[in-house]
Amino acid sequence: MRTRVLSGMRPTGSMHLGHYHGALKNWAKLQHEHDCFFFVADWHALTTHYEEREVIEKSVYDMVVDWLAAGLDPDRCTIFIQSRLPEHAELFTLLAMGTPLGWLERVPTYKDQIEKLKDRDLATYGFLGYPLLQAADILIYKADFVPVGEDQSSHVELTREVARRFNNLYGRGRDFEAQVAAALALLSKDDSRYFDKQRKAYGETGAAEAYGRGEAIVKKAAVQVSGWTPAQTELLMGHLKGSGRSVLVEPQVLLTETPKLPGLDGAKMSKSYGNAILMRETPETLTKKVRGMATDPARVRRTDPGEPDKCPVWNFHQVYSDDATREWAAAGCRSAGIGCLDCKQPVIDAMLREQQPWRERAAALLAEPKKVQWIVENGTERARTVARQTMKDVREAMGLAY
Ligand code: TRP
Ligand code: SF4
């Protein structure tokens, strides 16, 4: 079975090159390697933009168009909208019952964002709880990996803790012992005894070898015992760990390796800072924006030499130029052999080349809005199948299956 990957993005405005190089490009690659779920986090957008529903409404489908334009293939990944799946809200509510308040208050982004977004009132219940909503988003798909930037890794860490706590609290159903006995009865007497010996040893000493030997028995059973179920594997692995059955899967962060692309001024690219190049920029405005970029302040006149490390255009060369072009630019800058407009031209050309296929795909999709809706509809139903199953397991584990 392919490992599952899940990630989401907030629909709070047009997609720009920072989104592409920081996330989308990586998503497009991951869809070939994993079972990928990508969703529009519209509820998350509301945690900060609850007073600006128009922005969200407008951005949802625009964002999906840009995802598809960037190369996400609906035949290879599942694309959906969070709010279409109330199951996320149900899991969020159930997880909220046992999540200590301190876990949320201590999430580093919490105080950070309240500080940074001073023009918004974020002293809300929703904003405090949003990392737990994110945990529900991830856990409901039993995702193995979550590709996010460094800034979001604390949320994945919280998700792991929440999953662990859930499994500890509810992984041992009332009939856990009976189920374990039934599974062990399917093994040979020797294997069953051997497994139990390893389990005890692991419980007492934490020895990795004992764990490994126990696991080997379970793996062997999964292959050799007819009628053996994946649930039984989970059950015995939980028994071995002493944690009960793992109903929820602890995910891992998949840190995005692609180089981050800063904005026109060298600060983080963001539409609200006015330093962004959009994915759907016209060639004219793109050219104008790059030509208008500030450069090393030491280069007042064409004849003044400059230093690439002090110039935001240089960041763009890192992402868009090959070694030869970079050497040409750096040498030309330091010797005043080239002007800044000369230096920017290869970046402009590379950006226009990159955007060309996006523009074509986006134009085709915008001409057929029904098609985009259908893609989302399809993805939503696929996601629902998985989310429903998890909720069934969760309700059962929590004793809500009456
Ligand atoms: N919180 C993320 C952000 O602000 C978006 C998001 C919501 C997400 N749920 C997620 C990302 C689940 C990864 C997994 O960018
Ligand atoms: Fe920046 Fe290039 Fe001008 Fe040097 S030549 S200051 S790197 S734009």
Short mmCIF file of C-alpha atoms and ligand atoms in Angstrom, two decimals:
data_model
loop_
_atom_site.label_atom_id
_atom_site.label_comp_id
_atom_site.label_asym_id
_atom_site.label_seq_id
_atom_site.Cartn_x
_atom_site.Cartn_y
_atom_site.Cartn_z
CA MET A 1 0.00 0.00 0.00
CA ARG A 2 1.29 3.46 -0.84
CA THR A 3 2.02 5.76 2.06
CA ARG A 4 -0.48 8.54 2.50
CA VAL A 5 0.37 12.22 2.31
CA LEU A 6 -1.94 15.02 3.33
CA SER A 7 -1.61 18.78 3.17
CA GLY A 8 -3.83 21.83 3.03
CA MET A 9 -3.67 25.47 2.11
CA ARG A 10 -5.76 28.43 3.17
CA PRO A 11 -7.78 30.21 0.50
CA THR A 12 -6.95 33.77 1.54
CA GLY A 13 -5.99 35.33 -1.82
CA SER A 14 -4.34 34.68 -5.16
CA MET A 15 -1.58 32.09 -5.36
CA HIS A 16 1.87 33.52 -5.90
CA LEU A 17 5.35 32.24 -6.66
CA GLY A 18 6.05 31.78 -2.94
CA HIS A 19 3.20 29.25 -2.77
CA TYR A 20 4.46 27.54 -5.89
CA HIS A 21 8.10 27.17 -4.89
CA GLY A 22 7.36 26.69 -1.19
CA ALA A 23 4.67 24.02 -1.57
CA LEU A 24 2.90 23.34 -4.85
CA LYS A 25 5.96 22.27 -6.78
CA ASN A 26 6.66 19.72 -4.08
CA TRP A 27 3.03 18.54 -4.00
CA ALA A 28 3.15 17.96 -7.75
CA LYS A 29 6.18 15.75 -7.23
CA LEU A 30 4.72 13.87 -4.26
CA GLN A 31 1.61 12.84 -6.18
CA HIS A 32 3.79 10.44 -8.18
CA GLU A 33 5.22 8.79 -5.07
CA HIS A 34 2.38 8.65 -2.53
CA ASP A 35 -1.36 8.47 -2.10
CA CYS A 36 -1.84 12.23 -1.84
CA PHE A 37 -4.74 14.23 -0.36
CA PHE A 38 -4.67 18.00 -0.86
CA PHE A 39 -7.41 20.21 0.44
CA VAL A 40 -8.66 23.76 0.55
CA ALA A 41 -8.56 24.71 4.24
CA ASP A 42 -11.48 27.13 4.15
CA TRP A 43 -12.36 26.69 7.84
CA HIS A 44 -8.75 27.48 8.67
CA ALA A 45 -9.00 30.64 6.62
CA LEU A 46 -11.98 31.64 8.74
CA THR A 47 -9.97 31.35 11.95
CA THR A 48 -8.13 34.52 10.91
CA HIS A 49 -10.41 35.97 8.20
CA TYR A 50 -13.80 35.52 9.87
CA GLU A 51 -14.65 39.12 9.02
CA GLU A 52 -13.77 38.74 5.33
CA ARG A 53 -15.81 35.89 3.97
CA GLU A 54 -15.75 37.43 0.47
CA VAL A 55 -12.01 36.88 0.16
CA ILE A 56 -12.39 33.23 1.04
CA GLU A 57 -15.38 32.68 -1.19
CA LYS A 58 -13.56 34.17 -4.13
CA SER A 59 -10.30 32.34 -3.48
CA VAL A 60 -11.52 28.75 -3.09
CA TYR A 61 -11.97 27.83 -6.74
CA ASP A 62 -9.23 30.20 -7.93
CA MET A 63 -6.87 28.30 -5.71
CA VAL A 64 -7.93 24.94 -7.11
CA VAL A 65 -7.43 26.30 -10.65
CA ASP A 66 -3.90 27.36 -9.72
CA TRP A 67 -3.17 23.97 -8.16
CA LEU A 68 -4.23 22.25 -11.34
CA ALA A 69 -2.34 24.78 -13.44
CA ALA A 70 0.77 24.02 -11.39
CA GLY A 71 0.51 20.36 -12.31
CA LEU A 72 -1.64 18.63 -9.69
CA ASP A 73 -3.36 15.83 -11.55
CA PRO A 74 -6.80 14.81 -10.27
CA ASP A 75 -6.14 11.30 -11.52
CA ARG A 76 -3.11 11.07 -9.28
CA CYS A 77 -4.19 12.91 -6.16
CA THR A 78 -7.36 13.71 -4.25
CA ILE A 79 -8.36 17.37 -4.21
CA PHE A 80 -11.17 18.50 -1.93
CA ILE A 81 -12.64 21.27 0.21
CA GLN A 82 -12.53 20.96 3.99
CA SER A 83 -15.95 22.45 4.71
CA ARG A 84 -17.63 19.87 2.50
CA LEU A 85 -16.62 17.21 5.02
CA PRO A 86 -18.32 17.78 8.38
CA GLU A 87 -16.45 14.69 9.58
CA HIS A 88 -13.46 16.98 10.19
CA ALA A 89 -15.57 18.99 12.61
CA GLU A 90 -16.80 15.88 14.35
CA LEU A 91 -13.29 14.57 14.94
CA PHE A 92 -12.18 18.04 16.07
CA THR A 93 -14.97 18.07 18.66
CA LEU A 94 -14.20 14.60 19.94
CA LEU A 95 -10.46 15.28 20.17
CA ALA A 96 -11.17 18.56 21.95
CA MET A 97 -12.63 16.67 24.92
CA GLY A 98 -9.33 15.26 26.05
CA THR A 99 -6.84 17.82 24.75
CA PRO A 100 -5.25 19.85 27.56
CA LEU A 101 -5.61 23.60 27.08
CA GLY A 102 -1.90 24.04 27.74
CA TRP A 103 -1.02 22.04 24.62
CA LEU A 104 -2.75 24.65 22.49
CA GLU A 105 -1.54 27.68 24.42
CA ARG A 106 2.02 26.47 24.04
CA VAL A 107 1.93 26.09 20.23
CA PRO A 108 4.58 28.64 19.13
CA THR A 109 2.51 30.01 16.24
CA TYR A 110 -0.29 30.97 18.64
CA LYS A 111 1.36 33.91 20.41
CA ASP A 112 3.43 34.70 17.31
CA GLN A 113 0.45 35.21 15.06
CA ILE A 114 -1.50 37.20 17.63
CA GLU A 115 1.54 39.51 17.81
CA LYS A 116 2.00 39.68 14.04
CA LEU A 117 -1.61 40.10 12.96
CA LYS A 118 -2.33 42.99 15.31
CA ASP A 119 -5.02 44.41 13.04
CA ARG A 120 -7.19 41.34 13.65
CA ASP A 121 -8.80 40.26 16.89
CA LEU A 122 -7.51 36.75 17.29
CA ALA A 123 -8.51 36.29 20.90
CA THR A 124 -11.07 33.78 19.69
CA TYR A 125 -11.87 30.21 20.59
CA GLY A 126 -11.47 29.20 16.94
CA PHE A 127 -8.00 30.64 16.64
CA LEU A 128 -6.75 28.94 19.79
CA GLY A 129 -8.23 25.66 18.61
CA TYR A 130 -7.08 25.74 15.03
CA PRO A 131 -3.99 23.53 15.45
CA LEU A 132 -6.34 20.91 16.87
CA LEU A 133 -8.57 21.32 13.84
CA GLN A 134 -5.43 20.74 11.78
CA ALA A 135 -4.74 17.61 13.84
CA ALA A 136 -8.23 16.37 12.97
CA ASP A 137 -7.61 17.12 9.26
CA ILE A 138 -4.50 14.97 9.35
CA LEU A 139 -5.69 12.14 11.60
CA ILE A 140 -8.97 11.61 9.82
CA TYR A 141 -7.00 10.43 6.74
CA LYS A 142 -4.49 8.42 8.80
CA ALA A 143 -1.77 10.32 6.95
CA ASP A 144 1.78 9.04 7.26
CA PHE A 145 3.41 12.25 6.04
CA VAL A 146 2.48 15.91 6.12
CA PRO A 147 4.49 18.17 3.79
CA VAL A 148 4.63 21.58 5.42
CA GLY A 149 7.12 24.36 6.01
CA GLU A 150 9.14 24.73 9.19
CA ASP A 151 6.55 27.15 10.59
CA GLN A 152 3.91 24.40 10.68
CA SER A 153 6.00 21.58 12.13
CA SER A 154 4.84 22.29 15.68
CA HIS A 155 1.29 21.57 14.51
CA VAL A 156 2.33 18.16 13.25
CA GLU A 157 4.09 17.54 16.57
CA LEU A 158 0.85 18.41 18.38
CA THR A 159 -0.99 16.03 16.05
CA ARG A 160 1.34 13.22 17.08
CA GLU A 161 0.70 13.88 20.75
CA VAL A 162 -3.03 14.01 20.22
CA ALA A 163 -2.95 10.69 18.35
CA ARG A 164 -0.83 9.06 21.03
CA ARG A 165 -3.14 10.25 23.75
CA PHE A 166 -6.19 9.06 21.87
CA ASN A 167 -4.69 5.62 21.34
CA ASN A 168 -3.77 5.39 24.99
CA LEU A 169 -7.18 6.48 26.19
CA TYR A 170 -9.34 4.59 23.74
CA GLY A 171 -7.16 2.04 21.99
CA ARG A 172 -8.05 -0.60 24.54
CA GLY A 173 -11.66 -1.34 23.88
CA ARG A 174 -13.67 -3.28 26.43
CA ASP A 175 -13.04 -6.49 24.56
CA PHE A 176 -9.37 -5.76 23.91
CA GLU A 177 -8.12 -8.72 25.97
CA ALA A 178 -10.56 -11.08 24.31
CA GLN A 179 -9.57 -9.86 20.85
CA VAL A 180 -5.90 -10.29 21.66
CA ALA A 181 -6.54 -13.82 22.89
CA ALA A 182 -8.47 -14.61 19.73
CA ALA A 183 -5.66 -13.32 17.51
CA LEU A 184 -3.01 -15.19 19.49
CA ALA A 185 -5.04 -18.38 19.19
CA LEU A 186 -4.51 -18.21 15.42
CA LEU A 187 -0.74 -18.52 15.89
CA SER A 188 1.09 -21.75 16.59
CA LYS A 189 1.55 -22.47 20.31
CA ASP A 190 5.27 -21.78 20.02
CA ASP A 191 4.82 -18.47 18.21
CA SER A 192 2.15 -17.38 20.62
CA ARG A 193 4.32 -18.13 23.64
CA TYR A 194 7.36 -16.56 22.02
CA PHE A 195 5.39 -13.40 21.20
CA ASP A 196 4.22 -13.07 24.77
CA LYS A 197 7.74 -13.52 26.09
CA GLN A 198 9.01 -10.74 23.81
CA ARG A 199 6.11 -8.47 24.78
CA LYS A 200 6.89 -8.88 28.47
CA ALA A 201 10.59 -8.33 27.88
CA TYR A 202 9.89 -5.20 25.87
CA GLY A 203 7.50 -3.90 28.53
CA GLU A 204 10.06 -4.46 31.29
CA THR A 205 13.29 -3.38 29.60
CA GLY A 206 12.22 -1.44 26.51
CA ALA A 207 14.74 -3.54 24.55
CA ALA A 208 14.45 -2.85 20.83
CA GLU A 209 15.49 -6.44 20.04
CA ALA A 210 12.52 -7.81 21.95
CA TYR A 211 10.23 -5.43 20.10
CA GLY A 212 11.75 -6.49 16.78
CA ARG A 213 11.30 -10.20 17.55
CA GLY A 214 7.69 -9.63 18.57
CA GLU A 215 7.04 -7.65 15.43
CA ALA A 216 8.56 -10.41 13.30
CA ILE A 217 6.03 -12.89 14.68
CA VAL A 218 3.15 -10.56 13.79
CA LYS A 219 4.55 -9.96 10.32
CA LYS A 220 4.89 -13.68 9.79
CA ALA A 221 1.28 -14.22 10.86
CA ALA A 222 0.10 -11.54 8.46
CA VAL A 223 1.64 -13.51 5.59
CA GLN A 224 1.05 -17.09 6.70
CA VAL A 225 -2.18 -17.25 8.68
CA SER A 226 -5.19 -17.47 6.41
CA GLY A 227 -7.96 -15.05 7.26
CA TRP A 228 -5.60 -12.82 9.22
CA THR A 229 -6.77 -9.16 9.08
CA PRO A 230 -4.85 -5.87 9.14
CA ALA A 231 -6.86 -5.00 12.25
CA GLN A 232 -5.32 -8.01 13.97
CA THR A 233 -1.87 -6.82 13.01
CA GLU A 234 -2.68 -3.44 14.54
CA LEU A 235 -4.12 -5.09 17.58
CA LEU A 236 -1.08 -7.24 18.34
CA MET A 237 1.34 -4.42 17.54
CA GLY A 238 -0.59 -2.29 20.02
CA HIS A 239 -0.45 -5.12 22.54
CA LEU A 240 3.30 -5.40 21.98
CA LYS A 241 3.81 -1.67 22.51
CA GLY A 242 1.55 -1.69 25.52
CA SER A 243 -0.49 1.14 24.02
CA GLY A 244 -3.60 -0.67 22.90
CA ARG A 245 -4.70 -0.65 19.30
CA SER A 246 -3.57 2.35 17.30
CA VAL A 247 -6.84 3.73 16.06
CA LEU A 248 -5.15 6.94 14.92
CA VAL A 249 -1.82 7.07 13.09
CA GLU A 250 0.99 9.35 14.24
CA PRO A 251 2.07 11.37 11.20
CA GLN A 252 5.52 12.66 10.36
CA VAL A 253 6.52 16.03 9.00
CA LEU A 254 7.86 16.01 5.48
CA LEU A 255 9.85 19.22 5.44
CA THR A 256 9.69 20.86 2.04
CA GLU A 257 13.19 20.96 0.55
CA THR A 258 12.50 23.33 -2.32
CA PRO A 259 14.25 26.68 -1.82
CA LYS A 260 11.93 29.34 -0.50
CA LEU A 261 11.33 32.20 -2.84
CA PRO A 262 11.31 35.57 -1.08
CA GLY A 263 9.35 38.55 -2.38
CA LEU A 264 10.39 41.45 -4.60
CA ASP A 265 11.92 43.23 -1.60
CA GLY A 266 13.68 40.19 -0.12
CA ALA A 267 11.12 39.79 2.70
CA LYS A 268 8.75 36.79 2.80
CA MET A 269 6.56 36.85 -0.29
CA SER A 270 3.02 37.77 0.69
CA LYS A 271 0.21 39.46 -1.13
CA SER A 272 -0.44 41.68 1.88
CA TYR A 273 3.14 43.00 1.84
CA GLY A 274 2.70 44.05 -1.81
CA ASN A 275 5.88 42.16 -2.77
CA ALA A 276 4.35 39.19 -4.57
CA ILE A 277 4.45 37.91 -8.12
CA LEU A 278 1.24 36.04 -8.77
CA MET A 279 1.03 32.70 -10.52
CA ARG A 280 -1.42 34.32 -12.91
CA GLU A 281 0.52 37.53 -13.56
CA THR A 282 0.34 38.86 -17.10
CA PRO A 283 3.72 38.86 -18.88
CA GLU A 284 3.61 42.67 -18.90
CA THR A 285 3.08 43.15 -15.16
CA LEU A 286 5.56 40.40 -14.35
CA THR A 287 8.20 42.14 -16.45
CA LYS A 288 7.36 45.49 -14.91
CA LYS A 289 7.53 44.14 -11.37
CA VAL A 290 10.94 42.55 -11.81
CA ARG A 291 12.36 45.51 -13.72
CA GLY A 292 11.17 47.75 -10.91
CA MET A 293 12.80 45.71 -8.14
CA ALA A 294 15.18 47.48 -5.81
CA THR A 295 18.75 46.19 -6.09
CA ASP A 296 21.95 46.58 -4.07
CA PRO A 297 21.64 50.18 -2.84
CA ALA A 298 25.38 50.67 -3.52
CA ARG A 299 24.69 50.53 -7.28
CA VAL A 300 23.41 54.05 -7.68
CA ARG A 301 24.93 54.54 -11.13
CA ARG A 302 25.47 51.96 -13.83
CA THR A 303 29.22 52.30 -13.26
CA ASP A 304 29.04 51.53 -9.51
CA PRO A 305 29.99 47.94 -8.71
CA GLY A 306 27.54 45.93 -6.55
CA GLU A 307 27.36 42.91 -4.31
CA PRO A 308 24.83 40.19 -5.25
CA ASP A 309 24.46 39.08 -1.62
CA LYS A 310 22.93 42.45 -0.84
CA CYS A 311 20.41 42.26 -3.67
CA PRO A 312 16.99 40.59 -3.70
CA VAL A 313 17.34 39.85 -7.43
CA TRP A 314 20.11 37.45 -6.46
CA ASN A 315 17.55 35.34 -4.52
CA PHE A 316 15.66 34.94 -7.77
CA HIS A 317 18.81 33.88 -9.62
CA GLN A 318 19.23 31.12 -7.00
CA VAL A 319 15.89 29.65 -7.99
CA TYR A 320 15.70 30.52 -11.67
CA SER A 321 19.21 30.54 -13.12
CA ASP A 322 21.76 27.88 -13.97
CA ASP A 323 25.36 28.05 -12.75
CA ALA A 324 26.65 29.80 -15.86
CA THR A 325 24.06 32.56 -15.68
CA ARG A 326 24.70 33.01 -11.98
CA GLU A 327 28.44 33.33 -12.55
CA TRP A 328 27.81 35.83 -15.33
CA ALA A 329 25.51 37.89 -13.10
CA ALA A 330 27.75 37.85 -10.03
CA ALA A 331 30.89 38.75 -11.98
CA GLY A 332 29.08 41.41 -13.99
CA CYS A 333 27.61 42.91 -10.83
CA ARG A 334 30.91 43.05 -8.92
CA SER A 335 32.77 44.56 -11.87
CA ALA A 336 29.93 46.85 -12.98
CA GLY A 337 30.25 45.02 -16.28
CA ILE A 338 26.47 44.65 -16.60
CA GLY A 339 23.59 46.86 -15.58
CA CYS A 340 20.83 45.75 -13.23
CA LEU A 341 18.30 45.53 -16.05
CA ASP A 342 20.69 43.21 -17.94
CA CYS A 343 20.99 41.13 -14.81
CA LYS A 344 17.23 40.87 -14.33
CA GLN A 345 16.47 39.82 -17.91
CA PRO A 346 17.35 36.12 -17.58
CA VAL A 347 15.20 35.95 -14.42
CA ILE A 348 12.29 37.54 -16.27
CA ASP A 349 12.73 35.13 -19.17
CA ALA A 350 12.84 32.11 -16.86
CA MET A 351 9.76 33.26 -14.95
CA LEU A 352 7.81 33.80 -18.16
CA ARG A 353 8.82 30.35 -19.37
CA GLU A 354 7.70 28.84 -16.09
CA GLN A 355 4.34 30.61 -16.19
CA GLN A 356 3.52 29.81 -19.80
CA PRO A 357 2.07 26.33 -19.20
CA TRP A 358 0.25 27.55 -16.08
CA ARG A 359 -1.40 30.28 -18.09
CA GLU A 360 -2.54 27.85 -20.74
CA ARG A 361 -3.91 25.32 -18.28
CA ALA A 362 -5.60 27.99 -16.17
CA ALA A 363 -7.25 29.55 -19.23
CA ALA A 364 -8.64 26.18 -20.28
CA LEU A 365 -9.99 25.50 -16.78
CA LEU A 366 -11.46 28.98 -16.37
CA ALA A 367 -13.35 28.43 -19.59
CA GLU A 368 -14.86 25.29 -18.07
CA PRO A 369 -15.77 26.03 -14.45
CA LYS A 370 -18.01 22.94 -14.36
CA LYS A 371 -14.99 20.77 -14.94
CA VAL A 372 -13.18 22.23 -11.95
CA GLN A 373 -16.27 21.75 -9.81
CA TRP A 374 -16.48 18.19 -10.95
CA ILE A 375 -12.85 17.54 -10.03
CA VAL A 376 -13.49 18.88 -6.53
CA GLU A 377 -16.73 16.90 -6.28
CA ASN A 378 -14.93 13.72 -7.17
CA GLY A 379 -12.10 14.39 -4.73
CA THR A 380 -14.54 15.25 -1.97
CA GLU A 381 -16.32 11.94 -2.38
CA ARG A 382 -13.04 10.05 -2.36
CA ALA A 383 -12.00 11.86 0.81
CA ARG A 384 -15.40 11.19 2.37
CA THR A 385 -14.98 7.44 1.99
CA VAL A 386 -11.79 7.54 4.05
CA ALA A 387 -13.04 10.09 6.58
CA ARG A 388 -16.23 8.10 7.21
CA GLN A 389 -14.31 4.93 7.93
CA THR A 390 -12.02 6.68 10.40
CA MET A 391 -14.99 8.23 12.17
CA LYS A 392 -16.57 4.83 12.46
CA ASP A 393 -13.40 3.51 14.15
CA VAL A 394 -13.19 6.59 16.36
CA ARG A 395 -16.82 6.42 17.50
CA GLU A 396 -16.45 2.77 18.25
CA ALA A 397 -13.25 3.32 20.21
CA MET A 398 -14.87 6.11 22.22
CA GLY A 399 -17.94 4.07 22.99
CA LEU A 400 -20.24 6.12 20.77
CA ALA A 401 -21.40 3.30 18.53
CA TYR A 402 -24.84 2.88 20.11
N1 TRP B 1 -2.59 25.42 8.86
C1 TRP B 1 -2.06 25.31 7.52
C2 TRP B 1 -1.59 26.69 7.07
O1 TRP B 1 -1.96 27.67 7.65
C3 TRP B 1 -3.07 24.78 6.57
C4 TRP B 1 -3.56 23.45 6.97
C5 TRP B 1 -4.76 23.17 7.53
C6 TRP B 1 -2.86 22.21 6.89
N2 TRP B 1 -4.87 21.85 7.81
C7 TRP B 1 -3.74 21.23 7.42
C8 TRP B 1 -1.62 21.84 6.43
C9 TRP B 1 -3.36 19.91 7.52
C10 TRP B 1 -1.24 20.50 6.53
C11 TRP B 1 -2.11 19.54 7.07
O2 TRP B 1 -0.85 26.75 6.11
FE1 SF4 B 2 21.40 42.99 -8.12
FE2 SF4 B 2 22.10 42.03 -10.48
FE3 SF4 B 2 22.06 44.69 -10.02
FE4 SF4 B 2 23.91 43.18 -8.91
S1 SF4 B 2 23.63 43.53 -11.09
S2 SF4 B 2 22.71 44.75 -7.89
S3 SF4 B 2 22.79 41.28 -8.50
S4 SF4 B 2 20.32 43.28 -10.03
#
